[in-house]
Short mmCIF file of C-alpha atoms in Angstrom, two decimals:
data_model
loop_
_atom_site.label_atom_id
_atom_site.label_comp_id
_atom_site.label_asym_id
_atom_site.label_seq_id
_atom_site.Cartn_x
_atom_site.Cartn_y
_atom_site.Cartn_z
CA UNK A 1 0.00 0.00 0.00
CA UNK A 2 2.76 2.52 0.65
CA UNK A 3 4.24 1.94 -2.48
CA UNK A 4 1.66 2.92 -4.49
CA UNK A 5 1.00 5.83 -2.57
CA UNK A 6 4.86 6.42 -3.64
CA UNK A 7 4.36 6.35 -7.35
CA UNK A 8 0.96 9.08 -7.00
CA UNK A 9 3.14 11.46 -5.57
CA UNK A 10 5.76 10.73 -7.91
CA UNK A 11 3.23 11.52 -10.75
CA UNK A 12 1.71 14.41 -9.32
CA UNK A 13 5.51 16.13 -8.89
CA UNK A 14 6.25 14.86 -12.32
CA UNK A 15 3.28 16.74 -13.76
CA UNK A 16 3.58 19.58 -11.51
CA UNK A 17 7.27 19.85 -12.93
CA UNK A 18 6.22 19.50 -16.57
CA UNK A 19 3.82 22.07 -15.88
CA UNK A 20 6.16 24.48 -14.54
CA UNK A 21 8.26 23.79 -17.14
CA UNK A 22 6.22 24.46 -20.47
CA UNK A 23 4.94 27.38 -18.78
CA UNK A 24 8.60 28.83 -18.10
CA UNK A 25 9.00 28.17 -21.89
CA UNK A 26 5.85 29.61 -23.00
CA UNK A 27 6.96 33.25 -20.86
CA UNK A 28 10.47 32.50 -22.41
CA UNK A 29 8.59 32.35 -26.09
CA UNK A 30 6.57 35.49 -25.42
CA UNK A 31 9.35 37.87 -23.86
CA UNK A 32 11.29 36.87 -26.90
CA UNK A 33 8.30 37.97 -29.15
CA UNK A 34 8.00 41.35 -27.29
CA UNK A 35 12.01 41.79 -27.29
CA UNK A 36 12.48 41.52 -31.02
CA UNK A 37 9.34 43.93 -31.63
CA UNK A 38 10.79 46.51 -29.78
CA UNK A 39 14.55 47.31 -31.08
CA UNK A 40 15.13 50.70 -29.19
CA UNK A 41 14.71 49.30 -25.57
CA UNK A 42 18.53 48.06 -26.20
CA UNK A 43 20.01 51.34 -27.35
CA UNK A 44 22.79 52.39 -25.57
CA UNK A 45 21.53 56.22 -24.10
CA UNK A 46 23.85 58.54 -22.20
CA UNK A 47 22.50 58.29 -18.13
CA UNK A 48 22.71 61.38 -17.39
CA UNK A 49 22.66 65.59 -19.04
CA UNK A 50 26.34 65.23 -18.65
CA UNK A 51 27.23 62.31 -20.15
CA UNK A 52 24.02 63.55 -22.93
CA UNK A 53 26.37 66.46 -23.39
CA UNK A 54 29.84 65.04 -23.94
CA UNK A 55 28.30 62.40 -25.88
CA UNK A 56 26.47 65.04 -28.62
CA UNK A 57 29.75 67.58 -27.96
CA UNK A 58 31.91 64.38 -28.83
CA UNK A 59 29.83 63.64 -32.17
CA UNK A 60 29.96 66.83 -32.99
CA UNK A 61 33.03 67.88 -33.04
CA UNK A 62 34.71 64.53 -33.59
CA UNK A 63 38.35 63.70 -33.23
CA UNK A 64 39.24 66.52 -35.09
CA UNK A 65 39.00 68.96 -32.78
CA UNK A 66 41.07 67.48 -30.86
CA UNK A 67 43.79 66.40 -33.48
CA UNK A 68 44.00 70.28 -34.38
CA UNK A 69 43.69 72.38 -31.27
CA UNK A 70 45.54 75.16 -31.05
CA UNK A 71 48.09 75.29 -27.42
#
């Protein structure tokens, strides 16, 4: 008698953990889907008004500013 009560919690884990996993595939699946749809959530933005700043005085100007400056 014990041993079959062994094997029908052994099949409800089993299907618990299948469960669990299709579901984590499923949300795996569907954050992909939403992640290729929306491109500009991984552009790489200046922090902060002072990095903003270097970053547009940097593109700019370029490295020729700095190649030719004047002492």
């Amino acid at each position: 008698m014990h041993k079959f009560d062994d094997q029908d919690g052994r099949n409800k884990k089993d299907a618990l953990l299948g469960s669990l996993m299709l579901l984590a595939f499923g949300l795996s699946v569907l954050a992909f889907l939403v992640v290729i749809d929306r491109p500009q959530w991984f552009e790489l933005r200046p922090a902060s008004g002072v990095a903003s700043a270097i970053s547009q005085a940097a593109s700019v100007h370029g490295s020729e500013g700095v190649l030719n400056a004047q002492p």
